[in-house]
Structures are given as C-alpha cells and as structure tokens.
Amino acid sequence: MSRGGRDKDRDDDPERRCIATGEVQPKRGLIRFVIGPDGQVVPDLAEKLPGRGIWVAADKAALNKAVTKGLFSRAAKAPVQAAPDLADLVEAGVARRLVDLVSLTRKAGRAVAGFEKVKGWLAEGRAKVLLQASDGSERGKGKLWTPTGGRWFGCMTASELGLSFGRSHVIHGALAKGGLTDKVILEAGRLTGLRGHDDGNTAVGKE
C-alpha cells in the first residue's frame, strides 16, 4: 500500500504523466489542470472541465516546481499564467472537497465521530476508514486501530473534521464501506500528499 492508503496493485487505474516529475502514475495521485480562456492555469479538482488536461502530482514541491519553472506553459505549448500560490489554492480546494464528502457521508448515516463510537465501529467491523485529526493527541489516537482491510488518514485538522460532523472540533471519525467512502479515500490520499504527511500512523495495526 502506498502513501495515503492507495493500493499499489490497482492496475485498472488510468495513468497520466506528471509534468513536474516526469513520472507516469495512476491519476488518483495527480491533480488535473486546464487552461482557461484567459490563459490562466485552472485546477480541475472534479476532473470535469473541458480542455486538454495537464497533470501534476498531488505534492506541493511538484506543484511549486511546475509554477516556478514554467512547466505549465511548456505542457500547453503556449504562454500561460499560473498563480504563485497555486499549490496553496489546490490544497485548500482539496481540503474543502474532503470536508464536504465526509459531511455527506455523515448525513447518509455512514459516518460516526467520537472516541467511543469510533471504537465501537472498529470492534464491530463496520468501519472502512479511520480518520484522526493531525493536531489531536498522539496518546489518544494510538488507542484506536486501522480497520482490517481498510484505511487510516491523519491529514485533516480537528476543526476540519469538526466541520464535517457539524461540531467545533473532532479528533476521531469512522466511515462505513460503500457510498461516498471511496471518494473520501481518493481525496484524503491527495490531501495527504499536498500536506506532506507520510501517514506514519500512531494507530495500532496500521497497514
């Protein structure tokens, strides 16, 4: 399993080449960009905007390199403009998408928050994903474990998790299998890369 909980053996994943690293990898680990009518580089986080896609790894160093080295212009074969803070804008956008997805999962009755509820779901085998706040207590987080065959992510802050669950802050959350959970895994993997987390888990039994 690679960084962010992504499977290495998903050979069915479409692949794209990152313009910053030159590496070809599954597009789930990349961010798509298009060039707007005004020549501006536009992040296409939902991958639905028209136009030829330009792909960059979900990594701040790669994004900053693409901006500072003029790699978007080279890929587009035309002069284009990329915001100096493009990496920060992409990180904020992915974080918003992740907050919204977890919120929708909660509203569908497929997510719980709070240590005891999360522990219960883990013990019952109901959890597919364990979410723990990056700024939460390591001691507390270490008392929970990654779901068997599931995923763990620690890329969200307590306030971001709180927004997802309609609270001021949340340290522990769990998502059931199905529904939007696969999309949460995708966006959480991207946010993990953008924030430089290696997902070195304090939770017991992380895969």
JSON list of C-alpha atoms in Angstrom, two decimals:
[
{"chain": "A", "resi": 1, "resn": "MET", "atom": "CA", "xyz": [0.00, 0.00, 0.00]},
{"chain": "A", "resi": 2, "resn": "SER", "atom": "CA", "xyz": [1.37, 3.41, -0.94]},
{"chain": "A", "resi": 3, "resn": "ARG", "atom": "CA", "xyz": [1.21, 6.77, 0.79]},
{"chain": "A", "resi": 4, "resn": "GLY", "atom": "CA", "xyz": [-2.30, 7.89, 1.66]},
{"chain": "A", "resi": 5, "resn": "GLY", "atom": "CA", "xyz": [-3.63, 4.35, 1.73]},
{"chain": "A", "resi": 6, "resn": "ARG", "atom": "CA", "xyz": [-3.69, 3.76, -2.00]},
{"chain": "A", "resi": 7, "resn": "ASP", "atom": "CA", "xyz": [-3.35, 0.24, -3.34]},
{"chain": "A", "resi": 8, "resn": "LYS", "atom": "CA", "xyz": [-0.28, -0.37, -5.48]},
{"chain": "A", "resi": 9, "resn": "ASP", "atom": "CA", "xyz": [-1.90, -3.19, -7.37]},
{"chain": "A", "resi": 10, "resn": "ARG", "atom": "CA", "xyz": [-4.78, -1.26, -8.91]},
{"chain": "A", "resi": 11, "resn": "ASP", "atom": "CA", "xyz": [-3.70, -1.87, -12.48]},
{"chain": "A", "resi": 12, "resn": "ASP", "atom": "CA", "xyz": [-7.08, -0.69, -13.76]},
{"chain": "A", "resi": 13, "resn": "ASP", "atom": "CA", "xyz": [-6.34, 2.90, -12.72]},
{"chain": "A", "resi": 14, "resn": "PRO", "atom": "CA", "xyz": [-5.86, 5.22, -15.71]},
{"chain": "A", "resi": 15, "resn": "GLU", "atom": "CA", "xyz": [-2.34, 6.65, -15.70]},
{"chain": "A", "resi": 16, "resn": "ARG", "atom": "CA", "xyz": [-1.05, 10.12, -16.51]},
{"chain": "A", "resi": 17, "resn": "ARG", "atom": "CA", "xyz": [2.38, 11.73, -16.60]},
{"chain": "A", "resi": 18, "resn": "CYS", "atom": "CA", "xyz": [3.25, 14.44, -14.07]},
{"chain": "A", "resi": 19, "resn": "ILE", "atom": "CA", "xyz": [4.76, 17.45, -15.84]},
{"chain": "A", "resi": 20, "resn": "ALA", "atom": "CA", "xyz": [6.97, 18.21, -12.82]},
{"chain": "A", "resi": 21, "resn": "THR", "atom": "CA", "xyz": [8.45, 14.80, -12.02]},
{"chain": "A", "resi": 22, "resn": "GLY", "atom": "CA", "xyz": [8.09, 13.15, -15.42]},
{"chain": "A", "resi": 23, "resn": "GLU", "atom": "CA", "xyz": [6.73, 10.06, -13.72]},
{"chain": "A", "resi": 24, "resn": "VAL", "atom": "CA", "xyz": [3.74, 8.13, -15.02]},
{"chain": "A", "resi": 25, "resn": "GLN", "atom": "CA", "xyz": [1.38, 7.11, -12.24]},
{"chain": "A", "resi": 26, "resn": "PRO", "atom": "CA", "xyz": [-2.31, 6.43, -11.55]},
{"chain": "A", "resi": 27, "resn": "LYS", "atom": "CA", "xyz": [-4.23, 9.67, -11.94]},
{"chain": "A", "resi": 28, "resn": "ARG", "atom": "CA", "xyz": [-5.78, 9.25, -8.50]},
{"chain": "A", "resi": 29, "resn": "GLY", "atom": "CA", "xyz": [-2.48, 10.57, -7.15]},
{"chain": "A", "resi": 30, "resn": "LEU", "atom": "CA", "xyz": [-2.41, 13.55, -9.52]},
{"chain": "A", "resi": 31, "resn": "ILE", "atom": "CA", "xyz": [-4.20, 16.88, -9.84]},
{"chain": "A", "resi": 32, "resn": "ARG", "atom": "CA", "xyz": [-5.72, 17.84, -13.21]},
{"chain": "A", "resi": 33, "resn": "PHE", "atom": "CA", "xyz": [-5.39, 21.36, -14.56]},
{"chain": "A", "resi": 34, "resn": "VAL", "atom": "CA", "xyz": [-6.78, 23.02, -17.66]},
{"chain": "A", "resi": 35, "resn": "ILE", "atom": "CA", "xyz": [-6.01, 26.34, -19.31]},
{"chain": "A", "resi": 36, "resn": "GLY", "atom": "CA", "xyz": [-8.84, 28.84, -19.13]},
{"chain": "A", "resi": 37, "resn": "PRO", "atom": "CA", "xyz": [-9.90, 31.15, -21.97]},
{"chain": "A", "resi": 38, "resn": "ASP", "atom": "CA", "xyz": [-7.82, 33.94, -20.40]},
{"chain": "A", "resi": 39, "resn": "GLY", "atom": "CA", "xyz": [-4.67, 31.83, -20.35]},
{"chain": "A", "resi": 40, "resn": "GLN", "atom": "CA", "xyz": [-4.86, 31.13, -16.63]},
{"chain": "A", "resi": 41, "resn": "VAL", "atom": "CA", "xyz": [-4.00, 27.73, -15.16]},
{"chain": "A", "resi": 42, "resn": "VAL", "atom": "CA", "xyz": [-7.18, 26.40, -13.54]},
{"chain": "A", "resi": 43, "resn": "PRO", "atom": "CA", "xyz": [-7.26, 23.45, -11.08]},
{"chain": "A", "resi": 44, "resn": "ASP", "atom": "CA", "xyz": [-9.88, 20.91, -12.18]},
{"chain": "A", "resi": 45, "resn": "LEU", "atom": "CA", "xyz": [-10.34, 19.04, -8.91]},
{"chain": "A", "resi": 46, "resn": "ALA", "atom": "CA", "xyz": [-13.55, 17.34, -10.07]},
{"chain": "A", "resi": 47, "resn": "GLU", "atom": "CA", "xyz": [-11.91, 16.42, -13.42]},
{"chain": "A", "resi": 48, "resn": "LYS", "atom": "CA", "xyz": [-14.91, 17.65, -15.39]},
{"chain": "A", "resi": 49, "resn": "LEU", "atom": "CA", "xyz": [-13.74, 20.88, -17.05]},
{"chain": "A", "resi": 50, "resn": "PRO", "atom": "CA", "xyz": [-13.38, 20.86, -20.85]},
{"chain": "A", "resi": 51, "resn": "GLY", "atom": "CA", "xyz": [-9.99, 21.12, -22.43]},
{"chain": "A", "resi": 52, "resn": "ARG", "atom": "CA", "xyz": [-6.76, 19.17, -22.53]},
{"chain": "A", "resi": 53, "resn": "GLY", "atom": "CA", "xyz": [-5.73, 18.06, -19.09]},
{"chain": "A", "resi": 54, "resn": "ILE", "atom": "CA", "xyz": [-2.33, 18.87, -17.62]},
{"chain": "A", "resi": 55, "resn": "TRP", "atom": "CA", "xyz": [-1.40, 16.67, -14.67]},
{"chain": "A", "resi": 56, "resn": "VAL", "atom": "CA", "xyz": [0.78, 17.32, -11.63]},
{"chain": "A", "resi": 57, "resn": "ALA", "atom": "CA", "xyz": [1.43, 15.04, -8.68]},
{"chain": "A", "resi": 58, "resn": "ALA", "atom": "CA", "xyz": [-0.55, 15.83, -5.52]},
{"chain": "A", "resi": 59, "resn": "ASP", "atom": "CA", "xyz": [2.59, 17.17, -3.90]},
{"chain": "A", "resi": 60, "resn": "LYS", "atom": "CA", "xyz": [3.43, 20.78, -3.01]},
{"chain": "A", "resi": 61, "resn": "ALA", "atom": "CA", "xyz": [7.02, 20.53, -4.19]},
{"chain": "A", "resi": 62, "resn": "ALA", "atom": "CA", "xyz": [5.87, 19.25, -7.57]},
{"chain": "A", "resi": 63, "resn": "LEU", "atom": "CA", "xyz": [3.25, 21.97, -7.88]},
{"chain": "A", "resi": 64, "resn": "ASN", "atom": "CA", "xyz": [5.68, 24.72, -6.89]},
{"chain": "A", "resi": 65, "resn": "LYS", "atom": "CA", "xyz": [8.20, 23.40, -9.41]},
{"chain": "A", "resi": 66, "resn": "ALA", "atom": "CA", "xyz": [5.56, 23.43, -12.15]},
{"chain": "A", "resi": 67, "resn": "VAL", "atom": "CA", "xyz": [4.81, 27.08, -11.36]},
{"chain": "A", "resi": 68, "resn": "THR", "atom": "CA", "xyz": [8.34, 28.42, -10.91]},
{"chain": "A", "resi": 69, "resn": "LYS", "atom": "CA", "xyz": [9.87, 26.54, -13.85]},
{"chain": "A", "resi": 70, "resn": "GLY", "atom": "CA", "xyz": [7.16, 27.48, -16.32]},
{"chain": "A", "resi": 71, "resn": "LEU", "atom": "CA", "xyz": [6.21, 23.85, -16.88]},
{"chain": "A", "resi": 72, "resn": "PHE", "atom": "CA", "xyz": [2.54, 24.64, -17.48]},
{"chain": "A", "resi": 73, "resn": "SER", "atom": "CA", "xyz": [3.48, 26.80, -20.47]},
{"chain": "A", "resi": 74, "resn": "ARG", "atom": "CA", "xyz": [5.73, 24.04, -21.79]},
{"chain": "A", "resi": 75, "resn": "ALA", "atom": "CA", "xyz": [2.96, 21.45, -21.42]},
{"chain": "A", "resi": 76, "resn": "ALA", "atom": "CA", "xyz": [0.36, 23.74, -23.01]},
{"chain": "A", "resi": 77, "resn": "LYS", "atom": "CA", "xyz": [2.81, 24.75, -25.78]},
{"chain": "A", "resi": 78, "resn": "ALA", "atom": "CA", "xyz": [1.70, 28.33, -25.22]},
{"chain": "A", "resi": 79, "resn": "PRO", "atom": "CA", "xyz": [2.33, 31.14, -22.73]},
{"chain": "A", "resi": 80, "resn": "VAL", "atom": "CA", "xyz": [0.05, 30.68, -19.70]},
{"chain": "A", "resi": 81, "resn": "GLN", "atom": "CA", "xyz": [-0.24, 32.24, -16.26]},
{"chain": "A", "resi": 82, "resn": "ALA", "atom": "CA", "xyz": [-0.12, 30.21, -13.04]},
{"chain": "A", "resi": 83, "resn": "ALA", "atom": "CA", "xyz": [-0.84, 31.85, -9.68]},
{"chain": "A", "resi": 84, "resn": "PRO", "atom": "CA", "xyz": [2.27, 31.98, -7.46]},
{"chain": "A", "resi": 85, "resn": "ASP", "atom": "CA", "xyz": [0.25, 30.44, -4.62]},
{"chain": "A", "resi": 86, "resn": "LEU", "atom": "CA", "xyz": [-1.28, 27.73, -6.83]},
{"chain": "A", "resi": 87, "resn": "ALA", "atom": "CA", "xyz": [-0.14, 24.93, -4.50]},
{"chain": "A", "resi": 88, "resn": "ASP", "atom": "CA", "xyz": [-1.88, 26.56, -1.54]},
{"chain": "A", "resi": 89, "resn": "LEU", "atom": "CA", "xyz": [-5.05, 27.11, -3.57]},
{"chain": "A", "resi": 90, "resn": "VAL", "atom": "CA", "xyz": [-5.10, 23.46, -4.61]},
{"chain": "A", "resi": 91, "resn": "GLU", "atom": "CA", "xyz": [-4.55, 22.29, -1.03]},
{"chain": "A", "resi": 92, "resn": "ALA", "atom": "CA", "xyz": [-7.41, 24.47, 0.22]},
{"chain": "A", "resi": 93, "resn": "GLY", "atom": "CA", "xyz": [-9.67, 23.22, -2.57]},
{"chain": "A", "resi": 94, "resn": "VAL", "atom": "CA", "xyz": [-8.95, 19.54, -1.90]},
{"chain": "A", "resi": 95, "resn": "ALA", "atom": "CA", "xyz": [-9.48, 20.12, 1.84]},
{"chain": "A", "resi": 96, "resn": "ARG", "atom": "CA", "xyz": [-12.90, 21.67, 1.15]},
{"chain": "A", "resi": 97, "resn": "ARG", "atom": "CA", "xyz": [-13.87, 18.75, -1.07]},
{"chain": "A", "resi": 98, "resn": "LEU", "atom": "CA", "xyz": [-12.84, 16.29, 1.63]},
{"chain": "A", "resi": 99, "resn": "VAL", "atom": "CA", "xyz": [-14.77, 18.13, 4.34]},
{"chain": "A", "resi": 100, "resn": "ASP", "atom": "CA", "xyz": [-17.88, 18.15, 2.12]},
{"chain": "A", "resi": 101, "resn": "LEU", "atom": "CA", "xyz": [-17.56, 14.45, 1.25]},
{"chain": "A", "resi": 102, "resn": "VAL", "atom": "CA", "xyz": [-17.22, 13.39, 4.88]},
{"chain": "A", "resi": 103, "resn": "SER", "atom": "CA", "xyz": [-20.18, 15.61, 5.74]},
{"chain": "A", "resi": 104, "resn": "LEU", "atom": "CA", "xyz": [-22.32, 13.96, 3.05]},
{"chain": "A", "resi": 105, "resn": "THR", "atom": "CA", "xyz": [-21.24, 10.54, 4.29]},
{"chain": "A", "resi": 106, "resn": "ARG", "atom": "CA", "xyz": [-22.31, 11.51, 7.81]},
{"chain": "A", "resi": 107, "resn": "LYS", "atom": "CA", "xyz": [-25.69, 12.77, 6.59]},
{"chain": "A", "resi": 108, "resn": "ALA", "atom": "CA", "xyz": [-26.20, 9.43, 4.85]},
{"chain": "A", "resi": 109, "resn": "GLY", "atom": "CA", "xyz": [-25.74, 7.70, 8.21]},
{"chain": "A", "resi": 110, "resn": "ARG", "atom": "CA", "xyz": [-22.43, 6.11, 7.20]},
{"chain": "A", "resi": 111, "resn": "ALA", "atom": "CA", "xyz": [-20.06, 8.01, 9.48]},
{"chain": "A", "resi": 112, "resn": "VAL", "atom": "CA", "xyz": [-19.62, 8.50, 13.22]},
{"chain": "A", "resi": 113, "resn": "ALA", "atom": "CA", "xyz": [-17.40, 10.71, 15.38]},
{"chain": "A", "resi": 114, "resn": "GLY", "atom": "CA", "xyz": [-16.09, 10.48, 18.92]},
{"chain": "A", "resi": 115, "resn": "PHE", "atom": "CA", "xyz": [-13.71, 8.01, 20.51]},
{"chain": "A", "resi": 116, "resn": "GLU", "atom": "CA", "xyz": [-16.28, 5.56, 21.90]},
{"chain": "A", "resi": 117, "resn": "LYS", "atom": "CA", "xyz": [-18.46, 5.45, 18.78]},
{"chain": "A", "resi": 118, "resn": "VAL", "atom": "CA", "xyz": [-15.46, 5.03, 16.52]},
{"chain": "A", "resi": 119, "resn": "LYS", "atom": "CA", "xyz": [-14.02, 2.32, 18.76]},
{"chain": "A", "resi": 120, "resn": "GLY", "atom": "CA", "xyz": [-17.36, 0.53, 18.65]},
{"chain": "A", "resi": 121, "resn": "TRP", "atom": "CA", "xyz": [-17.48, 0.60, 14.86]},
{"chain": "A", "resi": 122, "resn": "LEU", "atom": "CA", "xyz": [-13.92, -0.70, 14.68]},
{"chain": "A", "resi": 123, "resn": "ALA", "atom": "CA", "xyz": [-14.68, -3.53, 17.09]},
{"chain": "A", "resi": 124, "resn": "GLU", "atom": "CA", "xyz": [-17.82, -4.48, 15.16]},
{"chain": "A", "resi": 125, "resn": "GLY", "atom": "CA", "xyz": [-16.03, -4.41, 11.81]},
{"chain": "A", "resi": 126, "resn": "ARG", "atom": "CA", "xyz": [-18.32, -1.66, 10.50]},
{"chain": "A", "resi": 127, "resn": "ALA", "atom": "CA", "xyz": [-15.57, 0.86, 9.76]},
{"chain": "A", "resi": 128, "resn": "LYS", "atom": "CA", "xyz": [-13.81, 1.05, 6.40]},
{"chain": "A", "resi": 129, "resn": "VAL", "atom": "CA", "xyz": [-11.91, 4.27, 7.08]},
{"chain": "A", "resi": 130, "resn": "LEU", "atom": "CA", "xyz": [-10.48, 5.72, 10.29]},
{"chain": "A", "resi": 131, "resn": "LEU", "atom": "CA", "xyz": [-9.96, 9.48, 10.28]},
{"chain": "A", "resi": 132, "resn": "GLN", "atom": "CA", "xyz": [-7.90, 11.12, 13.02]},
{"chain": "A", "resi": 133, "resn": "ALA", "atom": "CA", "xyz": [-7.06, 14.79, 13.42]},
{"chain": "A", "resi": 134, "resn": "SER", "atom": "CA", "xyz": [-3.48, 15.72, 12.62]},
{"chain": "A", "resi": 135, "resn": "ASP", "atom": "CA", "xyz": [-3.42, 18.01, 15.67]},
{"chain": "A", "resi": 136, "resn": "GLY", "atom": "CA", "xyz": [-5.05, 15.53, 18.06]},
{"chain": "A", "resi": 137, "resn": "SER", "atom": "CA", "xyz": [-3.36, 13.84, 21.00]},
{"chain": "A", "resi": 138, "resn": "GLU", "atom": "CA", "xyz": [-0.99, 11.10, 19.86]},
{"chain": "A", "resi": 139, "resn": "ARG", "atom": "CA", "xyz": [-1.75, 9.14, 23.01]},
{"chain": "A", "resi": 140, "resn": "GLY", "atom": "CA", "xyz": [-5.47, 9.18, 22.32]},
{"chain": "A", "resi": 141, "resn": "LYS", "atom": "CA", "xyz": [-5.09, 8.37, 18.64]},
{"chain": "A", "resi": 142, "resn": "GLY", "atom": "CA", "xyz": [-2.82, 5.44, 19.44]},
{"chain": "A", "resi": 143, "resn": "LYS", "atom": "CA", "xyz": [-5.65, 3.68, 21.28]},
{"chain": "A", "resi": 144, "resn": "LEU", "atom": "CA", "xyz": [-7.52, 3.07, 18.03]},
{"chain": "A", "resi": 145, "resn": "TRP", "atom": "CA", "xyz": [-6.53, 0.90, 15.10]},
{"chain": "A", "resi": 146, "resn": "THR", "atom": "CA", "xyz": [-6.81, 0.83, 11.32]},
{"chain": "A", "resi": 147, "resn": "PRO", "atom": "CA", "xyz": [-9.83, -1.18, 10.13]},
{"chain": "A", "resi": 148, "resn": "THR", "atom": "CA", "xyz": [-8.92, -4.62, 8.82]},
{"chain": "A", "resi": 149, "resn": "GLY", "atom": "CA", "xyz": [-8.52, -4.22, 5.08]},
{"chain": "A", "resi": 150, "resn": "GLY", "atom": "CA", "xyz": [-9.35, -0.55, 5.45]},
{"chain": "A", "resi": 151, "resn": "ARG", "atom": "CA", "xyz": [-7.61, 2.82, 5.53]},
{"chain": "A", "resi": 152, "resn": "TRP", "atom": "CA", "xyz": [-6.31, 5.38, 8.01]},
{"chain": "A", "resi": 153, "resn": "PHE", "atom": "CA", "xyz": [-5.80, 9.06, 7.31]},
{"chain": "A", "resi": 154, "resn": "GLY", "atom": "CA", "xyz": [-4.40, 11.78, 9.52]},
{"chain": "A", "resi": 155, "resn": "CYS", "atom": "CA", "xyz": [-4.35, 14.69, 7.06]},
{"chain": "A", "resi": 156, "resn": "MET", "atom": "CA", "xyz": [-7.31, 16.68, 8.38]},
{"chain": "A", "resi": 157, "resn": "THR", "atom": "CA", "xyz": [-7.23, 19.06, 11.34]},
{"chain": "A", "resi": 158, "resn": "ALA", "atom": "CA", "xyz": [-9.62, 18.80, 14.27]},
{"chain": "A", "resi": 159, "resn": "SER", "atom": "CA", "xyz": [-11.50, 21.87, 13.04]},
{"chain": "A", "resi": 160, "resn": "GLU", "atom": "CA", "xyz": [-11.86, 20.42, 9.53]},
{"chain": "A", "resi": 161, "resn": "LEU", "atom": "CA", "xyz": [-13.16, 17.14, 10.90]},
{"chain": "A", "resi": 162, "resn": "GLY", "atom": "CA", "xyz": [-15.45, 19.18, 13.14]},
{"chain": "A", "resi": 163, "resn": "LEU", "atom": "CA", "xyz": [-16.91, 20.97, 10.13]},
{"chain": "A", "resi": 164, "resn": "SER", "atom": "CA", "xyz": [-17.66, 17.60, 8.56]},
{"chain": "A", "resi": 165, "resn": "PHE", "atom": "CA", "xyz": [-19.56, 16.45, 11.64]},
{"chain": "A", "resi": 166, "resn": "GLY", "atom": "CA", "xyz": [-21.25, 19.75, 12.50]},
{"chain": "A", "resi": 167, "resn": "ARG", "atom": "CA", "xyz": [-19.11, 20.36, 15.58]},
{"chain": "A", "resi": 168, "resn": "SER", "atom": "CA", "xyz": [-16.38, 22.78, 16.60]},
{"chain": "A", "resi": 169, "resn": "HIS", "atom": "CA", "xyz": [-13.75, 20.06, 16.50]},
{"chain": "A", "resi": 170, "resn": "VAL", "atom": "CA", "xyz": [-13.46, 16.28, 16.13]},
{"chain": "A", "resi": 171, "resn": "ILE", "atom": "CA", "xyz": [-10.42, 14.08, 16.75]},
{"chain": "A", "resi": 172, "resn": "HIS", "atom": "CA", "xyz": [-11.71, 10.64, 15.74]},
{"chain": "A", "resi": 173, "resn": "GLY", "atom": "CA", "xyz": [-14.08, 9.70, 12.91]},
{"chain": "A", "resi": 174, "resn": "ALA", "atom": "CA", "xyz": [-15.01, 6.49, 11.12]},
{"chain": "A", "resi": 175, "resn": "LEU", "atom": "CA", "xyz": [-16.71, 5.80, 7.78]},
{"chain": "A", "resi": 176, "resn": "ALA", "atom": "CA", "xyz": [-18.57, 2.69, 6.72]},
{"chain": "A", "resi": 177, "resn": "LYS", "atom": "CA", "xyz": [-17.95, 0.89, 3.45]},
{"chain": "A", "resi": 178, "resn": "GLY", "atom": "CA", "xyz": [-19.81, 2.00, 0.34]},
{"chain": "A", "resi": 179, "resn": "GLY", "atom": "CA", "xyz": [-21.49, 5.22, -0.62]},
{"chain": "A", "resi": 180, "resn": "LEU", "atom": "CA", "xyz": [-19.05, 8.10, -0.83]},
{"chain": "A", "resi": 181, "resn": "THR", "atom": "CA", "xyz": [-16.30, 6.39, 1.15]},
{"chain": "A", "resi": 182, "resn": "ASP", "atom": "CA", "xyz": [-14.21, 5.57, -1.92]},
{"chain": "A", "resi": 183, "resn": "LYS", "atom": "CA", "xyz": [-14.29, 9.24, -2.92]},
{"chain": "A", "resi": 184, "resn": "VAL", "atom": "CA", "xyz": [-13.20, 10.19, 0.60]},
{"chain": "A", "resi": 185, "resn": "ILE", "atom": "CA", "xyz": [-10.25, 7.79, 0.27]},
{"chain": "A", "resi": 186, "resn": "LEU", "atom": "CA", "xyz": [-9.29, 9.40, -3.04]},
{"chain": "A", "resi": 187, "resn": "GLU", "atom": "CA", "xyz": [-9.38, 12.99, -1.77]},
{"chain": "A", "resi": 188, "resn": "ALA", "atom": "CA", "xyz": [-7.75, 12.09, 1.55]},
{"chain": "A", "resi": 189, "resn": "GLY", "atom": "CA", "xyz": [-4.89, 10.47, -0.36]},
{"chain": "A", "resi": 190, "resn": "ARG", "atom": "CA", "xyz": [-4.41, 13.67, -2.36]},
{"chain": "A", "resi": 191, "resn": "LEU", "atom": "CA", "xyz": [-4.58, 15.90, 0.71]},
{"chain": "A", "resi": 192, "resn": "THR", "atom": "CA", "xyz": [-2.05, 13.65, 2.44]},
{"chain": "A", "resi": 193, "resn": "GLY", "atom": "CA", "xyz": [0.39, 14.28, -0.40]},
{"chain": "A", "resi": 194, "resn": "LEU", "atom": "CA", "xyz": [-0.29, 18.02, -0.55]},
{"chain": "A", "resi": 195, "resn": "ARG", "atom": "CA", "xyz": [0.27, 18.45, 3.18]},
{"chain": "A", "resi": 196, "resn": "GLY", "atom": "CA", "xyz": [3.41, 16.37, 3.23]},
{"chain": "A", "resi": 197, "resn": "HIS", "atom": "CA", "xyz": [2.08, 13.74, 5.61]},
{"chain": "A", "resi": 198, "resn": "ASP", "atom": "CA", "xyz": [3.53, 10.28, 5.21]},
{"chain": "A", "resi": 199, "resn": "ASP", "atom": "CA", "xyz": [0.64, 8.81, 7.18]},
{"chain": "A", "resi": 200, "resn": "GLY", "atom": "CA", "xyz": [3.02, 7.44, 9.77]},
{"chain": "A", "resi": 201, "resn": "ASN", "atom": "CA", "xyz": [0.23, 6.20, 11.97]},
{"chain": "A", "resi": 202, "resn": "THR", "atom": "CA", "xyz": [0.13, 6.12, 15.73]},
{"chain": "A", "resi": 203, "resn": "ALA", "atom": "CA", "xyz": [-2.96, 3.94, 15.49]},
{"chain": "A", "resi": 204, "resn": "VAL", "atom": "CA", "xyz": [-2.34, 0.31, 16.31]},
{"chain": "A", "resi": 205, "resn": "GLY", "atom": "CA", "xyz": [-2.12, -2.12, 13.43]},
{"chain": "A", "resi": 206, "resn": "LYS", "atom": "CA", "xyz": [-1.88, 0.33, 10.59]},
{"chain": "A", "resi": 207, "resn": "GLU", "atom": "CA", "xyz": [-1.32, -1.48, 7.31]}
]
